[in-house]
PDB file of C-alpha atoms in Angstrom:
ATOM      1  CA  UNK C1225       7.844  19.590  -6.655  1.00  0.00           C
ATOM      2  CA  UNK C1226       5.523  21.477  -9.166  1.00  0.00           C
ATOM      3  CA  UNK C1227       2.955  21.481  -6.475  1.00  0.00           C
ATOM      4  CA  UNK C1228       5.048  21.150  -3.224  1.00  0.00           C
ATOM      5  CA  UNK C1229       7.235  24.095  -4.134  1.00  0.00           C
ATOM      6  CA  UNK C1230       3.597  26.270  -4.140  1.00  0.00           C
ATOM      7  CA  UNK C1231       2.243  24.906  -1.476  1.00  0.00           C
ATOM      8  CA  UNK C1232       4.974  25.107   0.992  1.00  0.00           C
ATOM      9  CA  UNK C1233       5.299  29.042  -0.235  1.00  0.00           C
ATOM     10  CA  UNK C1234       1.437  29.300   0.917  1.00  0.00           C
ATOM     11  CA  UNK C1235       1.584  27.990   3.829  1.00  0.00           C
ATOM     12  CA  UNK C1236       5.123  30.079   5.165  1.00  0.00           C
ATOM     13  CA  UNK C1237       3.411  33.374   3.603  1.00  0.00           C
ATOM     14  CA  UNK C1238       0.159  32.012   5.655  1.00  0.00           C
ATOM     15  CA  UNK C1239       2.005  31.155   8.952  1.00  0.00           C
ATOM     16  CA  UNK C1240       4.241  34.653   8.696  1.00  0.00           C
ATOM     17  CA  UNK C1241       0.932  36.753   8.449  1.00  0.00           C
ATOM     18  CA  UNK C1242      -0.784  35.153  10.778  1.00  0.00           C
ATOM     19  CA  UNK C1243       1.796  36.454  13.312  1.00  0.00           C
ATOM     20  CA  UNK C1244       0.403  40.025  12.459  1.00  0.00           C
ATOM     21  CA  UNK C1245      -3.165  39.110  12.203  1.00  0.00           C
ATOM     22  CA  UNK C1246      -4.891  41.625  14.345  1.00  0.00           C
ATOM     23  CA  UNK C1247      -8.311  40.261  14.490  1.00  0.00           C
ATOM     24  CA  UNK C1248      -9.846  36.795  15.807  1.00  0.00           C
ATOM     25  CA  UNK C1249     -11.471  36.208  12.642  1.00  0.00           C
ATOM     26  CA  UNK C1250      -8.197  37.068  10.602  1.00  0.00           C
ATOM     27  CA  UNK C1251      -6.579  34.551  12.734  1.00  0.00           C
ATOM     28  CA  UNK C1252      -8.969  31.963  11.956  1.00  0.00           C
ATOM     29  CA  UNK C1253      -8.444  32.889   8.211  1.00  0.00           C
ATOM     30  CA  UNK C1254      -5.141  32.000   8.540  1.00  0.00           C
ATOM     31  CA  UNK C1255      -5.577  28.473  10.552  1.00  0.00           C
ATOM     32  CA  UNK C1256      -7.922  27.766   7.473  1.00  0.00           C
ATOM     33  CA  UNK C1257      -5.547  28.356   4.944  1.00  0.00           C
ATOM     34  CA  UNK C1258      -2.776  26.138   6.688  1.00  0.00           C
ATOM     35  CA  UNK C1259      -5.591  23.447   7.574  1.00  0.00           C
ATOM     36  CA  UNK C1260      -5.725  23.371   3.877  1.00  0.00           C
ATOM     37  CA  UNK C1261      -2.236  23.406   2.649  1.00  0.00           C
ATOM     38  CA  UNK C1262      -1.623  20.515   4.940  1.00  0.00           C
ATOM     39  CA  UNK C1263      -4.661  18.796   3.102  1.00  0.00           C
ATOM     40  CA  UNK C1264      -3.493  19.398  -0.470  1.00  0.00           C
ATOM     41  CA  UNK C1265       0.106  17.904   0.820  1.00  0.00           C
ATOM     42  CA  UNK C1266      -1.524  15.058   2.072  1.00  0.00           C
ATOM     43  CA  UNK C1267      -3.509  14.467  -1.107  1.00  0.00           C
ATOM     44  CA  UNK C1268      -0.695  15.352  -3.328  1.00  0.00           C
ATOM     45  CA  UNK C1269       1.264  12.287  -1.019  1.00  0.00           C
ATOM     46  CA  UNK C1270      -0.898   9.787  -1.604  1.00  0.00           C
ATOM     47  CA  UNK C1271      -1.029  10.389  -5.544  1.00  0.00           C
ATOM     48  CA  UNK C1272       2.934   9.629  -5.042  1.00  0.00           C
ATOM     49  CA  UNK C1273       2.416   6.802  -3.465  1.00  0.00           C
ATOM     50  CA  UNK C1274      -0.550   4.935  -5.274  1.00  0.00           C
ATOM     51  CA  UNK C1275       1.698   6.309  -9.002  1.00  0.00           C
ATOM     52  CA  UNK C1276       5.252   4.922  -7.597  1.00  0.00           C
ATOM     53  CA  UNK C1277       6.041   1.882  -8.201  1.00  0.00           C
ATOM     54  CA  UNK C1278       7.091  -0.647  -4.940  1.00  0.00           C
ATOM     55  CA  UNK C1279      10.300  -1.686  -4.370  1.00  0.00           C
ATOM     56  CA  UNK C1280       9.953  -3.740  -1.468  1.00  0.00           C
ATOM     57  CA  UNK C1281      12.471  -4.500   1.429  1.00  0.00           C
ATOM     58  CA  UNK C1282      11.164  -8.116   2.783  1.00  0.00           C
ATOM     59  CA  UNK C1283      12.247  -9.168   5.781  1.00  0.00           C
ATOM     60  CA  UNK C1284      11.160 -12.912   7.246  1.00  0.00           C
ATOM     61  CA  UNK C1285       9.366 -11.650  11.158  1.00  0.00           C
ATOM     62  CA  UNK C1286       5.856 -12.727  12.597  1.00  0.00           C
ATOM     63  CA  UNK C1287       3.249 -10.745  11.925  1.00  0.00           C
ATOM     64  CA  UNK C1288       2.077 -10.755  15.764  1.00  0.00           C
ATOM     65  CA  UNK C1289       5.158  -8.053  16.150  1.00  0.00           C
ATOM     66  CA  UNK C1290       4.213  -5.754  13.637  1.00  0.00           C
ATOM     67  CA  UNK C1291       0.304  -5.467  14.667  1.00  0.00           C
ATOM     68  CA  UNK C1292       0.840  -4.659  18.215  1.00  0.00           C
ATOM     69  CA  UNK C1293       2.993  -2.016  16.876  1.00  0.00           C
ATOM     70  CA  UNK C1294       0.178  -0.944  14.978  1.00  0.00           C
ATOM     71  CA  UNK C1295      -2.327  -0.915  17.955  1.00  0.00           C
ATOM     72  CA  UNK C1296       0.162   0.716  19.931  1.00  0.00           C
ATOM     73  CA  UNK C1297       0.040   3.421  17.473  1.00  0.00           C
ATOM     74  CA  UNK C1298      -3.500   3.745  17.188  1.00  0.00           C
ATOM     75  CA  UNK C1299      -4.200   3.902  20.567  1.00  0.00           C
ATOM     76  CA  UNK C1300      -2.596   6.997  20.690  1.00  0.00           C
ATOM     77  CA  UNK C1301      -4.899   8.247  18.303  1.00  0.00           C
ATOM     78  CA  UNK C1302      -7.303  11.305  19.681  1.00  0.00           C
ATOM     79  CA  UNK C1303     -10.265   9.257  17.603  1.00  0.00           C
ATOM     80  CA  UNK C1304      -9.674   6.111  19.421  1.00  0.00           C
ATOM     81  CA  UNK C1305     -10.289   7.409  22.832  1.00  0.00           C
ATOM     82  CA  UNK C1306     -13.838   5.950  22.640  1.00  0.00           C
ATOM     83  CA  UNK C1307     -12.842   2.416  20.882  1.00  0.00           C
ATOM     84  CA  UNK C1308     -12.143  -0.917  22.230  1.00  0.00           C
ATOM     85  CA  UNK C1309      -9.154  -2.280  21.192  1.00  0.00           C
ATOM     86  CA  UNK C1310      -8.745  -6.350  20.886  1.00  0.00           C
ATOM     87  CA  UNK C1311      -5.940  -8.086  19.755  1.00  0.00           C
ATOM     88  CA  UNK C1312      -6.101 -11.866  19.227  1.00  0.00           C
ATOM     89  CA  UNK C1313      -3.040 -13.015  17.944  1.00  0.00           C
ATOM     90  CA  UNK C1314      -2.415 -16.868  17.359  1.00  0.00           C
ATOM     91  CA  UNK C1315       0.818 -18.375  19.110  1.00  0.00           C
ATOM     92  CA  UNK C1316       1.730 -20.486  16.472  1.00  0.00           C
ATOM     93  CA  UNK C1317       1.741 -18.433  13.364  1.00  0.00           C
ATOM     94  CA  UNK C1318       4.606 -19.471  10.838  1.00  0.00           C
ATOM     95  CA  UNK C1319       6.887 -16.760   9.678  1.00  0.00           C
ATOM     96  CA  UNK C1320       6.038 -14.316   6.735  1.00  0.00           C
ATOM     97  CA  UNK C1321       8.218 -11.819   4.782  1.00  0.00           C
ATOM     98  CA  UNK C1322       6.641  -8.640   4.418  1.00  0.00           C
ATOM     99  CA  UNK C1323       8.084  -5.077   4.322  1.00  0.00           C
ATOM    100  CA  UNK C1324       7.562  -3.438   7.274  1.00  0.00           C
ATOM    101  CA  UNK C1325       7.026   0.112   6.459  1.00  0.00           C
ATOM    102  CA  UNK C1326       4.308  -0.678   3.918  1.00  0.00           C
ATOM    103  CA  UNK C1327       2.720  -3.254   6.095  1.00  0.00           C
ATOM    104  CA  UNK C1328       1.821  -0.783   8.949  1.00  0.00           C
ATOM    105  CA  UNK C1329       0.382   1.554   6.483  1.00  0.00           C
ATOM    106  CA  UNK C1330      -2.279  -0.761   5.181  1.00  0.00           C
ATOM    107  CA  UNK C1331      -2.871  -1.781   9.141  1.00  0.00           C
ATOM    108  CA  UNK C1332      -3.143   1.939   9.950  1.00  0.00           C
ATOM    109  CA  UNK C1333      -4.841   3.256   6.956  1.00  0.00           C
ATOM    110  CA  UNK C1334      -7.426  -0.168   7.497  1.00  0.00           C
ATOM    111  CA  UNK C1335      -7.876   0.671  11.006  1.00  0.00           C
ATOM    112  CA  UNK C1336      -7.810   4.083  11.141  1.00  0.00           C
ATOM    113  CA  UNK C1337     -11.304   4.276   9.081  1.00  0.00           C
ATOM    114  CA  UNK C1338     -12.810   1.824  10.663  1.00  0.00           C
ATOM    115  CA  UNK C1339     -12.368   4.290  13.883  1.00  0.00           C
ATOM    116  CA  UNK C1340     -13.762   7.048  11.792  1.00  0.00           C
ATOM    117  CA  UNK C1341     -16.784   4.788  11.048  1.00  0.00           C
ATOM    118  CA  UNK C1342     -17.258   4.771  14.797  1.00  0.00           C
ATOM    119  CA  UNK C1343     -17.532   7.738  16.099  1.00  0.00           C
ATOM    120  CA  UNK C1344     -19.839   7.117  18.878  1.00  0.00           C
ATOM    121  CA  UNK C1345     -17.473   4.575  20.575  1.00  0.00           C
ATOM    122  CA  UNK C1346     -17.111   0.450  19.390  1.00  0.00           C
ATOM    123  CA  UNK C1347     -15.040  -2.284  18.894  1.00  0.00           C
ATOM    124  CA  UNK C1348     -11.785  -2.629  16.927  1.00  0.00           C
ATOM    125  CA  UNK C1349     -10.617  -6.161  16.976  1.00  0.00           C
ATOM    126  CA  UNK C1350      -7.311  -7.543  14.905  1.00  0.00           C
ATOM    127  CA  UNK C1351      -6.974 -11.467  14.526  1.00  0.00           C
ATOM    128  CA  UNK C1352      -4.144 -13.053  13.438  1.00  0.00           C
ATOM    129  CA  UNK C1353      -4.446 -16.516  12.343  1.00  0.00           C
ATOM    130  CA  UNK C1354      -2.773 -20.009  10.682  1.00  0.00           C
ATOM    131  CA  UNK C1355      -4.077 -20.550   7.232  1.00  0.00           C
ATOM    132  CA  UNK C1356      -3.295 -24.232   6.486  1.00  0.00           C
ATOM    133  CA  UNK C1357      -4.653 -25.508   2.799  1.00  0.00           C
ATOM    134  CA  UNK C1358      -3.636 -28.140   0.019  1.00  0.00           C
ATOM    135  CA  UNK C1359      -2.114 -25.481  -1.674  1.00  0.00           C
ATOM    136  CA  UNK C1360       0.325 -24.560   1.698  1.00  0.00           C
ATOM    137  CA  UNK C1361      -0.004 -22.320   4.911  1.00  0.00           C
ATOM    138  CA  UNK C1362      -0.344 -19.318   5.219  1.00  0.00           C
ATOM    139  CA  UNK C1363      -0.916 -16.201   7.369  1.00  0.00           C
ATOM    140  CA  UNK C1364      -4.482 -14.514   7.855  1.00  0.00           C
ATOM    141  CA  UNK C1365      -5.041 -10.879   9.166  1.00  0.00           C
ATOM    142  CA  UNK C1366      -8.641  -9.748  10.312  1.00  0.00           C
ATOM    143  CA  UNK C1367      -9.415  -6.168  11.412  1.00  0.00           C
ATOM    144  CA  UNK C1368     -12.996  -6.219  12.489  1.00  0.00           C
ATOM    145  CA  UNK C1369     -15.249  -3.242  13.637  1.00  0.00           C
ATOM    146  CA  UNK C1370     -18.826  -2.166  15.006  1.00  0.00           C
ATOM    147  CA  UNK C1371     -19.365   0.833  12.961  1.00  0.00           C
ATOM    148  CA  UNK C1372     -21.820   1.873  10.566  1.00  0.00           C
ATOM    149  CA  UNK C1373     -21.079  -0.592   7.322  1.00  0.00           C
ATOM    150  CA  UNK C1374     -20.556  -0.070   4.098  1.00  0.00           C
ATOM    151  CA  UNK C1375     -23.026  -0.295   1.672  1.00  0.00           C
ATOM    152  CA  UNK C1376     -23.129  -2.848  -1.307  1.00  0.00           C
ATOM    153  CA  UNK C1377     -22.627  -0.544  -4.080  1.00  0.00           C
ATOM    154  CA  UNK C1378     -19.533   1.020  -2.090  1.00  0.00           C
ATOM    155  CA  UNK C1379     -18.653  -2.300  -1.721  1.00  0.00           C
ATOM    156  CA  UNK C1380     -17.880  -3.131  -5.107  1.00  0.00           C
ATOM    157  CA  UNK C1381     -15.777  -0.192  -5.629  1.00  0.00           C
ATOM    158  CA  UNK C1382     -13.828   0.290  -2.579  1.00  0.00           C
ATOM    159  CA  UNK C1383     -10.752  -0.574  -4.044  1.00  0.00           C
ATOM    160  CA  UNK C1384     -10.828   1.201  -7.292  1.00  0.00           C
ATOM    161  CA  UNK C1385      -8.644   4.441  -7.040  1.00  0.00           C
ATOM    162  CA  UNK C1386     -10.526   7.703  -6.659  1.00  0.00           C
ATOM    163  CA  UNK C1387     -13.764   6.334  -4.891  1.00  0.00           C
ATOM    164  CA  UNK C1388     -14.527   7.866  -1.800  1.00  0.00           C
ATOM    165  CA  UNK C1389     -17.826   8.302   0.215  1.00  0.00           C
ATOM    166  CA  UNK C1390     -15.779  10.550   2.424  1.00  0.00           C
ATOM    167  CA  UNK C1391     -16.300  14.598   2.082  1.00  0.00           C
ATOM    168  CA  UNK C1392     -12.747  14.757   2.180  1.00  0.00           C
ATOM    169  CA  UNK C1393      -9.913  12.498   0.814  1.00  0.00           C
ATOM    170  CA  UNK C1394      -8.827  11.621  -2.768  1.00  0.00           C
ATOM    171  CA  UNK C1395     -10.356   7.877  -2.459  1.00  0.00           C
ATOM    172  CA  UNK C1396      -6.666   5.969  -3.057  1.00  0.00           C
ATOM    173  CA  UNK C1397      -6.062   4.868   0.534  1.00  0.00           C
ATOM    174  CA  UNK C1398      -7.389   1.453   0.045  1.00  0.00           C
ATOM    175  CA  UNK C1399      -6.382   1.311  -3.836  1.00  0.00           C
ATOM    176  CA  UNK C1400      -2.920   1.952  -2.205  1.00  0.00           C
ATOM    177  CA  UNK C1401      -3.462  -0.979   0.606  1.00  0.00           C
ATOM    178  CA  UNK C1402      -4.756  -3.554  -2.115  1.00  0.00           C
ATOM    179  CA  UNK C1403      -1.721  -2.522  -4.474  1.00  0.00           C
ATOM    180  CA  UNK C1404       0.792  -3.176  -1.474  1.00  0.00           C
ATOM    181  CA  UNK C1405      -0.661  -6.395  -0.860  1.00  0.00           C
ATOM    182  CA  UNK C1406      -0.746  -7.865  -4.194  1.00  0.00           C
ATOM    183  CA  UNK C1407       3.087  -6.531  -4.427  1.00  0.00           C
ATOM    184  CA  UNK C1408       3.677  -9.082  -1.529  1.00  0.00           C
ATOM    185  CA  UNK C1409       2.002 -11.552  -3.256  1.00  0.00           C
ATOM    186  CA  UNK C1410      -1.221 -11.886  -0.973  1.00  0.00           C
ATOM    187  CA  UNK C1411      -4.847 -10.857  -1.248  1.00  0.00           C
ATOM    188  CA  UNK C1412      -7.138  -8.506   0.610  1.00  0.00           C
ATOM    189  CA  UNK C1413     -11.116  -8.839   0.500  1.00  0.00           C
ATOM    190  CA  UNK C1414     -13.700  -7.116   2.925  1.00  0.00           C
ATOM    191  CA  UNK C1415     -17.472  -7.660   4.294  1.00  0.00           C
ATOM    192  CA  UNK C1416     -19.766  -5.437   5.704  1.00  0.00           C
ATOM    193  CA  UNK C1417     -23.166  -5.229   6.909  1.00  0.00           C
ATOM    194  CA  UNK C1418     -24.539  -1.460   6.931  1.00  0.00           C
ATOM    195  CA  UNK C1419     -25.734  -0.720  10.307  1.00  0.00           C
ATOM    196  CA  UNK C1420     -23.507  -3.616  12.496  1.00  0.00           C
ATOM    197  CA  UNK C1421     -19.839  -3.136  10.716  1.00  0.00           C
ATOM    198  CA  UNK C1422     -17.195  -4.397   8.648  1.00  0.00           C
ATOM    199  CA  UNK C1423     -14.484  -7.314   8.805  1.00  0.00           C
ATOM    200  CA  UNK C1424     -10.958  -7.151   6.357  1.00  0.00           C
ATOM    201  CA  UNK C1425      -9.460  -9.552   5.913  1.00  0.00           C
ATOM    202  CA  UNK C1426      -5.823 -10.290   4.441  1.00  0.00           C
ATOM    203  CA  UNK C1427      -3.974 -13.205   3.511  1.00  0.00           C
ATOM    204  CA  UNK C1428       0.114 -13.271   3.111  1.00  0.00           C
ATOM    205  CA  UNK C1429       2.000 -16.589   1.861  1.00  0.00           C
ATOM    206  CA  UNK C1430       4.521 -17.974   4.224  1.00  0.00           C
ATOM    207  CA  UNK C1431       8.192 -18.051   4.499  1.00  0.00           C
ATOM    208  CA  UNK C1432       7.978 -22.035   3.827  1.00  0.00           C
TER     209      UNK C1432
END
């Protein structure tokens, strides 16, 4: 509230005065101002969420459900007009418990770069799978994409909080994925080849 209180103050004083702005270039002032409020917001959200700690509300469903919501949500994304989205879900998956809410948001936030790393058009391919071991099935989610890779030193810090190779962004969106999946009691690693793309992939225990 220490920050929210201040920001939402800027952004009303900003959005009032821009009603009276007289100029173009006062307008654009403005827009710049809110543009950046909404930013700090953002950032100052994700510091919430990565500090909080998870109480999670599991409920037993198949993943297949859950990730065509997610593609249904990203293809109404304004970035993903140019990107190719494939689904292959398995038939035959066995049933997980996950929580819902948190779930999408490491599909979303996962997916969601990889269209930013293709912004000249690709491919954006999620793969559901069965997982069956010694050790007992379980579920295996791949998010795959043709953009431009991520390097080998970014590589091994891409899930430490802070890191970013992004101009923008406070680096804790995938800190705040891996965190979410170990609270479910799975595991999330990644590949990537600079130049040809990068494949996540996440693996959640069964129900049974």
């Amino acid at each position: 509230h220490e920050i929210r209180n201040p920001l939402g103050s800027i952004k009303g004083a900003a959005q009032y005065l821009k009603t009276e702005a007289v100029t173009e270039e006062q307008n654009k002032m403005f827009d710049v101002i809110i543009e950046e409020v909404n930013r700090l917001n953002a950032v100052v959200s994700q510091f919430l969420d990565y500090a909080r700690p998870y109480t999670l509300k599991l409920k037993t469903q198949n993943i297949n459900a859950l990730i065509s919501r997610a593609v249904s949500i990203i293809a109404t994304n304004e970035l993903a007009g140019r990107i190719s989205l494939v689904r292959e879900l398995s038939e035959d998956l066995p049933d997980v418990e996950v929580d819902e809410q948190q779930f999408l948001q490491v599909i979303l936030n996962i997916a969601l770069n990889a269209i930013e790393s293709m912004p000249g058009g690709g491919s954006l391919t999620l793969r559901t799978t069965k997982i069956e071991t010694s050790a007992g099935n379980a579920v295996g989610i791949t998010i795959r994409d043709t953009g431009h890779g991520i390097s080998k030193e970014s590589l091994k810090n891409i899930f430490k909080p802070f890191y970013t190779t992004k101009e923008r962004g406070a680096g804790l969106g995938l800190a705040i994925c891996q965190k979410i999946i170990k609270e479910h009691g799975g595991m999330i690693r990644v590949k990537s080849i600079p130049g040809q793309g990068s494949v996540f992939f996440i693996r959640l225990n069964t129900v049974n």
